[in-house]
GROMACS .gro file of C-alpha atoms in nm:
model
  479
    1MET     CA    1  -0.002  -0.001   0.000
    2LYS     CA    2   0.286   0.237   0.096
    3LEU     CA    3   0.467   0.154  -0.227
    4ARG     CA    4   0.143   0.221  -0.429
    5SER     CA    5   0.102   0.555  -0.251
    6ARG     CA    6   0.467   0.649  -0.337
    7ILE     CA    7   0.408   0.542  -0.701
    8ALA     CA    8   0.093   0.754  -0.696
    9VAL     CA    9   0.260   1.050  -0.553
   10THR     CA   10   0.542   1.013  -0.805
   11TYR     CA   11   0.293   0.996  -1.086
   12ILE     CA   12   0.114   1.298  -0.936
   13SER     CA   13   0.430   1.492  -0.908
   14LEU     CA   14   0.542   1.410  -1.253
   15THR     CA   15   0.195   1.490  -1.399
   16VAL     CA   16   0.189   1.822  -1.220
   17ALA     CA   17   0.536   1.911  -1.361
   18GLY     CA   18   0.445   1.783  -1.706
   19VAL     CA   19   0.113   1.965  -1.718
   20VAL     CA   20   0.275   2.295  -1.602
   21PHE     CA   21   0.559   2.244  -1.862
   22VAL     CA   22   0.325   2.172  -2.144
   23SER     CA   23   0.082   2.451  -2.041
   24LEU     CA   24   0.370   2.706  -2.036
   25ILE     CA   25   0.501   2.583  -2.374
   26SER     CA   26   0.152   2.576  -2.514
   27SER     CA   27   0.073   2.923  -2.381
   28TRP     CA   28   0.384   3.064  -2.540
   29GLN     CA   29   0.315   2.884  -2.864
   30ILE     CA   30  -0.050   2.995  -2.881
   31ARG     CA   31   0.044   3.348  -2.803
   32HIS     CA   32   0.302   3.351  -3.074
   33PHE     CA   33   0.060   3.186  -3.314
   34ILE     CA   34  -0.204   3.446  -3.251
   35ALA     CA   35   0.038   3.735  -3.281
   36THR     CA   36   0.179   3.602  -3.604
   37ARG     CA   37  -0.155   3.523  -3.754
   38THR     CA   38  -0.291   3.878  -3.673
   39THR     CA   39   0.018   4.047  -3.823
   40ARG     CA   40  -0.016   3.839  -4.141
   41THR     CA   41  -0.394   3.910  -4.169
   42LEU     CA   42  -0.336   4.283  -4.110
   43GLY     CA   43  -0.065   4.276  -4.371
   44ALA     CA   44  -0.283   4.118  -4.633
   45GLN     CA   45  -0.549   4.378  -4.568
   46ALA     CA   46  -0.296   4.649  -4.608
   47GLU     CA   47  -0.175   4.506  -4.929
   48LEU     CA   48  -0.535   4.503  -5.066
   49LEU     CA   49  -0.613   4.853  -4.960
   50GLY     CA   50  -0.276   4.984  -5.084
   51ARG     CA   51  -0.342   4.836  -5.424
   52GLN     CA   52  -0.691   5.000  -5.428
   53MET     CA   53  -0.530   5.337  -5.356
   54GLU     CA   54  -0.264   5.294  -5.612
   55ARG     CA   55  -0.531   5.213  -5.873
   56GLY     CA   56  -0.722   5.520  -5.779
   57VAL     CA   57  -1.026   5.330  -5.642
   58LEU     CA   58  -0.968   5.470  -5.298
   59LEU     CA   59  -0.859   5.832  -5.279
   60CYS     CA   60  -0.713   6.044  -5.013
   61ASP     CA   61  -0.769   6.398  -5.135
   62GLY     CA   62  -0.928   6.572  -4.846
   63ARG     CA   63  -1.288   6.549  -4.971
   64PRO     CA   64  -1.545   6.431  -4.727
   65SER     CA   65  -1.665   6.168  -4.962
   66ALA     CA   66  -1.322   6.022  -5.005
   67ASP     CA   67  -1.263   6.027  -4.623
   68SER     CA   68  -1.600   5.865  -4.592
   69LEU     CA   69  -1.501   5.584  -4.811
   70LEU     CA   70  -1.155   5.533  -4.646
   71THR     CA   71  -1.336   5.531  -4.297
   72MET     CA   72  -1.597   5.283  -4.426
   73SER     CA   73  -1.310   5.058  -4.565
   74ALA     CA   74  -1.134   5.070  -4.230
   75SER     CA   75  -1.458   4.993  -4.046
   76ALA     CA   76  -1.529   4.694  -4.286
   77ILE     CA   77  -1.202   4.533  -4.186
   78GLY     CA   78  -1.231   4.634  -3.826
   79ALA     CA   79  -0.893   4.822  -3.825
   80ARG     CA   80  -0.764   5.179  -3.778
   81MET     CA   81  -0.633   5.321  -4.109
   82SER     CA   82  -0.378   5.606  -4.144
   83VAL     CA   83  -0.230   5.757  -4.466
   84ILE     CA   84   0.120   5.915  -4.405
   85GLU     CA   85   0.299   6.140  -4.655
   86ARG     CA   86   0.667   6.105  -4.729
   87THR     CA   87   0.743   6.392  -4.488
   88GLY     CA   88   0.571   6.201  -4.208
   89ARG     CA   89   0.270   6.413  -4.192
   90VAL     CA   90  -0.050   6.223  -4.131
   91VAL     CA   91  -0.314   6.322  -4.392
   92PHE     CA   92  -0.580   6.082  -4.283
   93ASP     CA   93  -0.663   5.872  -3.979
   94SER     CA   94  -0.995   5.692  -3.940
   95ALA     CA   95  -0.983   5.723  -3.571
   96ILE     CA   96  -0.908   6.105  -3.561
   97PRO     CA   97  -1.121   6.381  -3.719
   98ARG     CA   98  -0.953   6.558  -4.017
   99ASP     CA   99  -0.951   6.892  -3.837
  100SER     CA  100  -0.748   6.742  -3.557
  101LEU     CA  101  -0.471   6.583  -3.765
  102ARG     CA  102  -0.246   6.893  -3.737
  103SER     CA  103  -0.203   6.822  -3.367
  104LEU     CA  104  -0.055   6.478  -3.449
  105GLU     CA  105   0.328   6.432  -3.424
  106ASN     CA  106   0.531   6.366  -3.726
  107HIS     CA  107   0.530   5.990  -3.804
  108ALA     CA  108   0.836   5.983  -4.019
  109PHE     CA  109   1.034   5.798  -3.743
  110ARG     CA  110   0.775   5.549  -3.639
  111PRO     CA  111   0.945   5.198  -3.658
  112GLU     CA  112   0.680   5.054  -3.897
  113VAL     CA  113   0.693   5.349  -4.128
  114GLN     CA  114   1.065   5.351  -4.159
  115ALA     CA  115   1.069   4.969  -4.226
  116ALA     CA  116   0.790   5.006  -4.490
  117ARG     CA  117   0.993   5.275  -4.668
  118VAL     CA  118   1.308   5.047  -4.679
  119ARG     CA  119   1.149   4.708  -4.722
  120GLY     CA  120   0.809   4.782  -4.863
  121THR     CA  121   0.628   4.666  -4.544
  122GLY     CA  122   0.691   4.703  -4.164
  123SER     CA  123   0.522   4.616  -3.844
  124ASP     CA  124   0.525   4.715  -3.472
  125ARG     CA  125   0.347   4.689  -3.147
  126ARG     CA  126   0.318   4.976  -2.903
  127VAL     CA  127   0.094   5.227  -2.729
  128SER     CA  128  -0.037   5.495  -2.958
  129GLN     CA  129   0.060   5.852  -2.848
  130SER     CA  130  -0.262   5.991  -3.000
  131THR     CA  131  -0.519   5.747  -2.861
  132GLY     CA  132  -0.344   5.600  -2.554
  133GLN     CA  133  -0.435   5.252  -2.667
  134GLU     CA  134  -0.193   4.972  -2.755
  135TYR     CA  135  -0.190   4.866  -3.123
  136VAL     CA  136  -0.044   4.626  -3.359
  137TYR     CA  137   0.080   4.832  -3.654
  138VAL     CA  138   0.145   4.706  -4.017
  139ALA     CA  139   0.257   4.968  -4.276
  140ARG     CA  140   0.283   4.935  -4.656
  141ARG     CA  141   0.472   5.171  -4.885
  142LEU     CA  142   0.255   5.328  -5.157
  143THR     CA  143   0.376   5.325  -5.509
  144MET     CA  144   0.201   5.614  -5.671
  145PRO     CA  145   0.256   5.790  -6.010
  146ASP     CA  146   0.539   6.055  -6.015
  147GLY     CA  147   0.410   6.395  -5.893
  148HIS     CA  148   0.134   6.239  -5.685
  149PRO     CA  149   0.104   6.396  -5.325
  150LEU     CA  150   0.136   6.045  -5.171
  151THR     CA  151   0.436   5.937  -5.380
  152GLY     CA  152   0.674   5.772  -5.115
  153GLY     CA  153   0.398   5.777  -4.874
  154VAL     CA  154   0.280   5.489  -4.643
  155LEU     CA  155  -0.064   5.319  -4.575
  156ARG     CA  156  -0.081   5.202  -4.215
  157LEU     CA  157  -0.336   4.969  -4.051
  158ALA     CA  158  -0.361   4.930  -3.674
  159LEU     CA  159  -0.558   4.674  -3.476
  160PRO     CA  160  -0.617   4.720  -3.096
  161ALA     CA  161  -0.397   4.476  -2.909
  162ALA     CA  162  -0.693   4.420  -2.665
  163ASP     CA  163  -0.873   4.210  -2.937
  164MET     CA  164  -0.573   3.992  -2.970
  165GLN     CA  165  -0.517   3.971  -2.589
  166ALA     CA  166  -0.882   3.877  -2.546
  167LEU     CA  167  -0.843   3.578  -2.771
  168ASP     CA  168  -0.508   3.495  -2.601
  169THR     CA  169  -0.667   3.520  -2.251
  170GLN     CA  170  -0.957   3.292  -2.359
  171VAL     CA  171  -0.727   3.027  -2.510
  172GLN     CA  172  -0.484   3.054  -2.210
  173LEU     CA  173  -0.771   2.995  -1.973
  174ILE     CA  174  -0.870   2.685  -2.165
  175VAL     CA  175  -0.524   2.554  -2.165
  176TRP     CA  176  -0.466   2.616  -1.794
  177THR     CA  177  -0.803   2.495  -1.702
  178LEU     CA  178  -0.748   2.167  -1.881
  179GLY     CA  179  -0.413   2.139  -1.711
  180PHE     CA  180  -0.573   2.184  -1.373
  181ILE     CA  181  -0.833   1.915  -1.460
  182VAL     CA  182  -0.551   1.678  -1.544
  183VAL     CA  183  -0.394   1.730  -1.203
  184VAL     CA  184  -0.715   1.686  -1.020
  185ILE     CA  185  -0.808   1.367  -1.212
  186VAL     CA  186  -0.463   1.215  -1.157
  187ALA     CA  187  -0.480   1.301  -0.779
  188LEU     CA  188  -0.818   1.126  -0.749
  189VAL     CA  189  -0.747   0.810  -0.937
  190SER     CA  190  -0.383   0.758  -0.903
  191LEU     CA  191  -0.394   0.533  -0.598
  192ARG     CA  192  -0.613   0.287  -0.784
  193ILE     CA  193  -0.498   0.314  -1.141
  194ALA     CA  194  -0.133   0.451  -1.120
  195GLY     CA  195  -0.011   0.196  -1.363
  196LYS     CA  196  -0.276   0.285  -1.623
  197ILE     CA  197  -0.265   0.657  -1.620
  198THR     CA  198   0.072   0.731  -1.770
  199ARG     CA  199   0.017   0.621  -2.112
  200PRO     CA  200  -0.315   0.803  -2.166
  201ILE     CA  201  -0.175   1.124  -2.014
  202GLN     CA  202   0.128   1.106  -2.226
  203HIS     CA  203  -0.091   1.070  -2.532
  204ILE     CA  204  -0.296   1.362  -2.437
  205ALA     CA  205   0.011   1.577  -2.367
  206GLU     CA  206   0.161   1.496  -2.695
  207THR     CA  207  -0.162   1.565  -2.892
  208ALA     CA  208  -0.206   1.890  -2.701
  209ALA     CA  209   0.151   1.995  -2.795
  210VAL     CA  210   0.066   1.911  -3.165
  211ILE     CA  211  -0.253   2.117  -3.149
  212THR     CA  212  -0.082   2.411  -3.002
  213GLN     CA  213   0.175   2.394  -3.277
  214GLY     CA  214  -0.107   2.472  -3.522
  215ASP     CA  215  -0.222   2.116  -3.628
  216LEU     CA  216  -0.591   2.161  -3.528
  217THR     CA  217  -0.694   1.835  -3.704
  218ALA     CA  218  -0.504   1.633  -3.429
  219ARG     CA  219  -0.741   1.441  -3.186
  220VAL     CA  220  -0.697   1.239  -2.876
  221GLU     CA  221  -0.836   0.888  -2.896
  222GLU     CA  222  -1.132   0.859  -2.656
  223ARG     CA  223  -1.141   0.529  -2.481
  224GLY     CA  224  -1.407   0.415  -2.228
  225GLY     CA  225  -1.606   0.641  -2.020
  226ASP     CA  226  -1.375   0.742  -1.732
  227GLU     CA  227  -1.203   1.076  -1.638
  228ILE     CA  228  -0.934   1.035  -1.888
  229ALA     CA  229  -1.191   0.990  -2.167
  230SER     CA  230  -1.347   1.312  -2.054
  231LEU     CA  231  -1.022   1.496  -2.064
  232ALA     CA  232  -0.959   1.366  -2.411
  233ALA     CA  233  -1.304   1.486  -2.514
  234GLY     CA  234  -1.210   1.825  -2.360
  235ILE     CA  235  -0.880   1.844  -2.565
  236ASN     CA  236  -1.068   1.756  -2.869
  237GLU     CA  237  -1.345   2.012  -2.813
  238MET     CA  238  -1.070   2.265  -2.757
  239ALA     CA  239  -0.920   2.177  -3.089
  240ARG     CA  240  -1.250   2.187  -3.259
  241THR     CA  241  -1.326   2.524  -3.092
  242LEU     CA  242  -0.986   2.671  -3.209
  243GLY     CA  243  -1.059   2.525  -3.558
  244ALA     CA  244  -1.386   2.684  -3.566
  245ASP     CA  245  -1.255   3.014  -3.456
  246LEU     CA  246  -0.982   3.018  -3.723
  247GLU     CA  247  -1.243   2.904  -3.984
  248ARG     CA  248  -1.467   3.193  -3.873
  249GLN     CA  249  -1.167   3.424  -3.912
  250ARG     CA  250  -1.088   3.294  -4.260
  251LYS     CA  251  -1.457   3.331  -4.354
  252LEU     CA  252  -1.447   3.683  -4.222
  253GLU     CA  253  -1.145   3.762  -4.431
  254ARG     CA  254  -1.316   3.626  -4.737
  255VAL     CA  255  -1.632   3.831  -4.667
  256ARG     CA  256  -1.424   4.142  -4.621
  257THR     CA  257  -1.227   4.073  -4.940
  258GLU     CA  258  -1.545   4.012  -5.132
  259PHE     CA  259  -1.714   4.315  -4.974
  260LEU     CA  260  -1.424   4.543  -5.082
  261GLY     CA  261  -1.423   4.389  -5.424
  262ASN     CA  262  -1.806   4.452  -5.456
  263VAL     CA  263  -1.776   4.801  -5.326
  264SER     CA  264  -1.490   4.884  -5.580
  265HIS     CA  265  -1.694   4.739  -5.868
  266GLU     CA  266  -2.004   4.922  -5.766
  267LEU     CA  267  -1.822   5.254  -5.734
  268ARG     CA  268  -1.613   5.217  -6.036
  269THR     CA  269  -1.912   5.229  -6.285
  270PRO     CA  270  -2.062   5.571  -6.180
  271ILE     CA  271  -1.718   5.720  -6.120
  272PHE     CA  272  -1.598   5.626  -6.466
  273SER     CA  273  -1.912   5.737  -6.621
  274ILE     CA  274  -1.912   6.078  -6.456
  275GLN     CA  275  -1.539   6.122  -6.544
  276GLY     CA  276  -1.618   6.027  -6.916
  277TYR     CA  277  -1.896   6.284  -6.939
  278LEU     CA  278  -1.699   6.557  -6.774
  279GLU     CA  279  -1.390   6.483  -6.999
  280THR     CA  280  -1.615   6.503  -7.310
  281LEU     CA  281  -1.754   6.835  -7.192
  282MET     CA  282  -1.405   6.966  -7.114
  283ASP     CA  283  -1.295   6.872  -7.460
  284GLY     CA  284  -1.549   7.113  -7.618
  285ALA     CA  285  -1.889   6.951  -7.591
  286VAL     CA  286  -1.981   7.199  -7.314
  287ASP     CA  287  -2.018   7.466  -7.592
  288ASP     CA  288  -2.252   7.236  -7.801
  289PRO     CA  289  -2.609   7.303  -7.685
  290ALA     CA  290  -2.713   6.980  -7.840
  291VAL     CA  291  -2.535   6.768  -7.596
  292ASN     CA  292  -2.413   6.972  -7.304
  293ARG     CA  293  -2.724   6.958  -7.097
  294GLU     CA  294  -2.779   6.587  -7.186
  295PHE     CA  295  -2.425   6.507  -7.066
  296LEU     CA  296  -2.462   6.711  -6.757
  297GLY     CA  297  -2.787   6.534  -6.676
  298LYS     CA  298  -2.632   6.196  -6.717
  299ALA     CA  299  -2.334   6.291  -6.494
  300HIS     CA  300  -2.570   6.422  -6.244
  301SER     CA  301  -2.769   6.091  -6.255
  302HIS     CA  302  -2.466   5.889  -6.187
  303ALA     CA  303  -2.356   6.123  -5.901
  304GLU     CA  304  -2.696   6.068  -5.743
  305ARG     CA  305  -2.641   5.691  -5.781
  306LEU     CA  306  -2.308   5.717  -5.630
  307ASN     CA  307  -2.449   5.916  -5.330
  308ALA     CA  308  -2.719   5.662  -5.287
  309LEU     CA  309  -2.464   5.381  -5.282
  310LEU     CA  310  -2.248   5.557  -5.025
  311ASN     CA  311  -2.550   5.627  -4.806
  312ASP     CA  312  -2.665   5.262  -4.822
  313LEU     CA  313  -2.299   5.146  -4.745
  314ILE     CA  314  -2.300   5.374  -4.443
  315GLU     CA  315  -2.643   5.253  -4.343
  316ILE     CA  316  -2.568   4.874  -4.361
  317SER     CA  317  -2.235   4.931  -4.182
  318ARG     CA  318  -2.411   5.106  -3.901
  319ILE     CA  319  -2.667   4.825  -3.872
  320GLU     CA  320  -2.398   4.550  -3.888
  321SER     CA  321  -2.167   4.724  -3.638
  322GLY     CA  322  -2.448   4.792  -3.389
  323GLU     CA  323  -2.414   5.165  -3.413
  324MET     CA  324  -2.763   5.217  -3.532
  325LYS     CA  325  -2.990   5.218  -3.225
  326MET     CA  326  -3.357   5.109  -3.257
  327SER     CA  327  -3.645   5.273  -3.079
  328PHE     CA  328  -3.884   4.998  -2.991
  329ARG     CA  329  -4.242   5.075  -2.887
  330TRP     CA  330  -4.602   4.983  -2.954
  331PHE     CA  331  -4.781   5.163  -3.241
  332PRO     CA  332  -5.110   5.117  -3.421
  333LEU     CA  333  -5.064   4.908  -3.745
  334ASN     CA  334  -5.348   5.056  -3.955
  335GLN     CA  335  -5.216   5.414  -3.906
  336PHE     CA  336  -4.870   5.296  -3.995
  337LEU     CA  337  -4.994   5.128  -4.316
  338GLU     CA  338  -5.212   5.437  -4.409
  339ALA     CA  339  -4.902   5.667  -4.376
  340VAL     CA  340  -4.692   5.422  -4.584
  341GLU     CA  341  -4.952   5.408  -4.863
  342GLU     CA  342  -4.983   5.796  -4.868
  343ASP     CA  343  -4.612   5.828  -4.907
  344MET     CA  344  -4.570   5.562  -5.173
  345ARG     CA  345  -4.884   5.639  -5.383
  346PRO     CA  346  -4.718   5.916  -5.589
  347LEU     CA  347  -4.448   5.667  -5.698
  348ALA     CA  348  -4.706   5.415  -5.798
  349ASP     CA  349  -4.923   5.683  -5.978
  350ARG     CA  350  -4.626   5.802  -6.186
  351LYS     CA  351  -4.603   5.452  -6.332
  352GLN     CA  352  -4.979   5.393  -6.359
  353ILE     CA  353  -4.974   5.116  -6.105
  354VAL     CA  354  -5.259   5.051  -5.869
  355LEU     CA  355  -5.142   5.046  -5.501
  356THR     CA  356  -5.383   4.895  -5.255
  357THR     CA  357  -5.369   4.801  -4.884
  358GLU     CA  358  -5.577   4.541  -4.719
  359TYR     CA  359  -5.605   4.632  -4.344
  360PRO     CA  360  -5.616   4.375  -4.072
  361ALA     CA  361  -5.966   4.282  -3.925
  362VAL     CA  362  -5.861   4.414  -3.585
  363PRO     CA  363  -5.884   4.800  -3.620
  364ASP     CA  364  -5.690   4.880  -3.301
  365LEU     CA  365  -5.414   4.615  -3.357
  366ARG     CA  366  -5.069   4.739  -3.228
  367VAL     CA  367  -4.733   4.597  -3.313
  368TRP     CA  368  -4.392   4.625  -3.145
  369GLY     CA  369  -4.096   4.773  -3.325
  370ASP     CA  370  -3.914   5.082  -3.448
  371ARG     CA  371  -4.178   5.255  -3.660
  372GLU     CA  372  -3.931   5.460  -3.870
  373ARG     CA  373  -3.709   5.155  -3.949
  374LEU     CA  374  -4.018   4.935  -4.035
  375LYS     CA  375  -4.149   5.225  -4.258
  376GLN     CA  376  -3.797   5.205  -4.432
  377VAL     CA  377  -3.860   4.826  -4.486
  378MET     CA  378  -4.207   4.893  -4.632
  379ALA     CA  379  -4.084   5.175  -4.864
  380ASN     CA  380  -3.802   4.966  -4.994
  381LEU     CA  381  -4.028   4.666  -5.070
  382ILE     CA  382  -4.302   4.867  -5.224
  383GLU     CA  383  -4.037   5.066  -5.435
  384ASN     CA  384  -3.892   4.743  -5.568
  385ALA     CA  385  -4.244   4.614  -5.644
  386VAL     CA  386  -4.315   4.928  -5.846
  387LYS     CA  387  -3.982   4.927  -6.030
  388TYR     CA  388  -4.027   4.564  -6.153
  389THR     CA  389  -4.394   4.589  -6.243
  390GLU     CA  390  -4.505   4.713  -6.583
  391ALA     CA  391  -4.750   5.005  -6.616
  392GLY     CA  392  -5.100   4.903  -6.553
  393GLY     CA  393  -5.006   4.633  -6.294
  394ASN     CA  394  -5.087   4.635  -5.929
  395VAL     CA  395  -4.898   4.638  -5.601
  396ARG     CA  396  -5.084   4.507  -5.289
  397VAL     CA  397  -5.004   4.536  -4.911
  398GLY     CA  398  -5.162   4.269  -4.694
  399VAL     CA  399  -5.156   4.160  -4.326
  400ALA     CA  400  -5.199   3.805  -4.182
  401LEU     CA  401  -5.247   3.770  -3.812
  402GLU     CA  402  -5.094   3.475  -3.613
  403GLN     CA  403  -5.083   3.411  -3.248
  404ASP     CA  404  -4.812   3.642  -3.141
  405GLN     CA  405  -4.701   3.813  -3.455
  406ALA     CA  406  -4.840   3.997  -3.770
  407SER     CA  407  -4.713   3.887  -4.111
  408ILE     CA  408  -4.700   4.196  -4.344
  409SER     CA  409  -4.669   4.110  -4.724
  410VAL     CA  410  -4.601   4.323  -5.034
  411SER     CA  411  -4.711   4.147  -5.358
  412ASP     CA  412  -4.694   4.253  -5.714
  413SER     CA  413  -4.785   4.148  -6.065
  414GLY     CA  414  -4.443   4.212  -6.192
  415ILE     CA  415  -4.167   4.021  -6.378
  416GLY     CA  416  -4.101   3.775  -6.086
  417ILE     CA  417  -3.778   3.613  -5.960
  418PRO     CA  418  -3.664   3.262  -6.074
  419GLU     CA  419  -3.643   3.017  -5.793
  420GLU     CA  420  -3.273   2.976  -5.804
  421HIS     CA  421  -3.227   3.328  -5.702
  422HIS     CA  422  -3.455   3.320  -5.394
  423ARG     CA  423  -3.187   3.204  -5.149
  424ARG     CA  424  -2.948   3.483  -5.238
  425ILE     CA  425  -3.183   3.766  -5.295
  426PHE     CA  426  -3.109   3.921  -4.956
  427GLU     CA  427  -2.719   3.921  -5.009
  428ARG     CA  428  -2.544   4.243  -5.030
  429PHE     CA  429  -2.495   4.354  -5.396
  430TYR     CA  430  -2.673   4.045  -5.531
  431ARG     CA  431  -2.878   4.121  -5.843
  432VAL     CA  432  -3.101   3.882  -6.040
  433ASP     CA  433  -3.041   4.072  -6.367
  434LYS     CA  434  -2.747   4.307  -6.318
  435ASP     CA  435  -2.826   4.517  -6.631
  436ARG     CA  436  -3.193   4.556  -6.564
  437SER     CA  437  -3.132   4.635  -6.197
  438ARG     CA  438  -2.894   4.919  -6.280
  439ASP     CA  439  -3.135   5.057  -6.549
  440VAL     CA  440  -3.422   5.094  -6.288
  441GLY     CA  441  -3.185   5.222  -6.031
  442GLY     CA  442  -3.094   5.087  -5.688
  443THR     CA  443  -2.766   5.012  -5.521
  444GLY     CA  444  -2.803   4.639  -5.465
  445LEU     CA  445  -2.814   4.695  -5.089
  446GLY     CA  446  -3.178   4.760  -5.022
  447LEU     CA  447  -3.295   4.403  -4.955
  448ALA     CA  448  -2.986   4.343  -4.742
  449ILE     CA  449  -3.070   4.641  -4.523
  450VAL     CA  450  -3.437   4.526  -4.511
  451LYS     CA  451  -3.329   4.182  -4.388
  452HIS     CA  452  -3.101   4.334  -4.112
  453ILE     CA  453  -3.389   4.557  -3.986
  454VAL     CA  454  -3.634   4.279  -3.974
  455GLU     CA  455  -3.395   4.043  -3.791
  456ALA     CA  456  -3.311   4.321  -3.545
  457HIS     CA  457  -3.686   4.312  -3.465
  458GLY     CA  458  -3.659   3.941  -3.409
  459GLY     CA  459  -3.865   3.869  -3.722
  460THR     CA  460  -3.809   3.686  -4.040
  461ILE     CA  461  -3.836   3.774  -4.414
  462SER     CA  462  -3.894   3.555  -4.710
  463VAL     CA  463  -3.985   3.569  -5.086
  464SER     CA  464  -4.227   3.366  -5.298
  465SER     CA  465  -4.208   3.437  -5.672
  466GLU     CA  466  -4.228   3.283  -6.013
  467PRO     CA  467  -4.117   3.446  -6.340
  468ALA     CA  468  -4.387   3.649  -6.510
  469LYS     CA  469  -4.630   3.594  -6.223
  470GLY     CA  470  -4.503   3.848  -5.976
  471SER     CA  471  -4.349   3.829  -5.630
  472VAL     CA  472  -4.449   3.830  -5.278
  473PHE     CA  473  -4.215   3.951  -5.004
  474THR     CA  474  -4.331   3.870  -4.644
  475PHE     CA  475  -4.189   3.973  -4.308
  476THR     CA  476  -4.302   3.929  -3.951
  477VAL     CA  477  -4.327   4.165  -3.660
  478LYS     CA  478  -4.430   4.106  -3.295
  479ARG     CA  479  -4.787   4.203  -3.187
   0.00000   0.00000   0.00000
C-alpha cells in the first residue's frame, strides 16, 4: 500500500510538472501563433487597400466623400487606417477627425513607417501616442505615379492589441483549466490506477502539444467512459473550438475581401461614367447646346447613384456594427400602413400602377418595433415592387395575423424572380439581372438592409415568386 502510494505520489508529481511544462510551452506557442496570424492578416489587408489606392479606387484627397469611403473601408476590416505622406505628416486617420490631424506628431520615425519605406512593409506593437491605446501596426509603402502627393507615402493599418489579448486570454484559460483538470483527475484516481494513467496522459500531452503548434486536426483517442476519456474529449473540443474560430476568421477575411471587391466594382461604374461625361464636356462639348445639358444630366444621374450607394453602405455598416440604435415601442398598425400608402402612392401613380392596402380585421391592432425603421422596410419593398412591375399592374400590401405576430406582405404583378435566386436575393450587391437592376436604379443593398432591420426586430423575411407571375415579400413583426 505504501509503495503504491509512493508510486501514485510520483505519478502526481510528474503529472503536475508535465502539465505545467506543457501549459507554459502551449501558452507561449499559442500567443506566438495568434500574434503572427494577426500580423499576417493585417498585412494582407494593407496590401489589398494599398493596391486600391494605387489604382485610384480609394482616394485620399481631403474630400469628405473620399474620407467617408476610407473610413468605411477601415470599419469593414475592423482596423484603424492612417495615410502618411513622405514627410511623415498624417493626412488621414480613421480614428481622428481631419481637423485634428494637425495636432499629431510627425510619423516619419515610427518603426513600422521606416521599415515600410526601406523594405516595402513594416510592423510594430506599442501604445499609440494619439489615442493612448496599444496597437499592432502594419505599414505598406505606396507606389504612386510621379508627382502624386502620396508618392513615397505609407498606408498603415492598426488593430487594437486588446482584441488579440482577449482571444489569447480565452485560449490561455482553456489551456490552464485543462491542465488543472488533469492534475485533479490524476490525484483522485492515481492510488487505484497509477499503472494505467501514464500512457493516456502522455498521449494527451503529446496531442495537445501538436494542437498548440497549429495542427488543429489532431485528436485524442477517446477510450471508455472514465475521467481520462472526458479529458480527451475536452482536448478534442478545444481543438474543434480553435479550428472553428480560425475558420470563422478565414470566412470573415473572405467576406471582407468580397465586400471590398463589390464596393470597388459598384463605385467604379458611376465614377468612370461621370469622368467620361466631364472629359467630353471639357474637350469642347460644353459649348454644344445639343449635348451639353444631356451630358450634364447623365453625370448628375450617376452622381446621385453614387451618393445613394455611399448612403446605403454607411447604413448597412451602422446596422451590422450595432451603431444604429432602434427605438422600440407599441404603435397602431393601421395608421402605420395608411402613412406608408400615402407616401408611396405618388411613386405608383407616376408609373400608372394601382397600389392597394388590405388592413387587418382588428382595427386597433398594435405591433412592437421601431416605426421609422419598419417604414424604411415597407418603402424599400414597395419601391422594388413598383420598379419591376409594368405600367397598368398592381401592388398590394396585406396583413395576416398569427398568435403572437403579424405577417406583412408586399405582392406585385411584376416580372417575378426565378427560384434559383430566392436563396441569395437578400445578399449584399446580389442582383438577379444586373443590367436591368442598374437601369431601374438601386444600389444592390436595399434588400440586405431590409433583412437586417427585420432580424433586429426578431422577425423573419421571405420571398415567394415565379417568373412572369409576380413576387410576394413577407416579413413578421411582434404583436
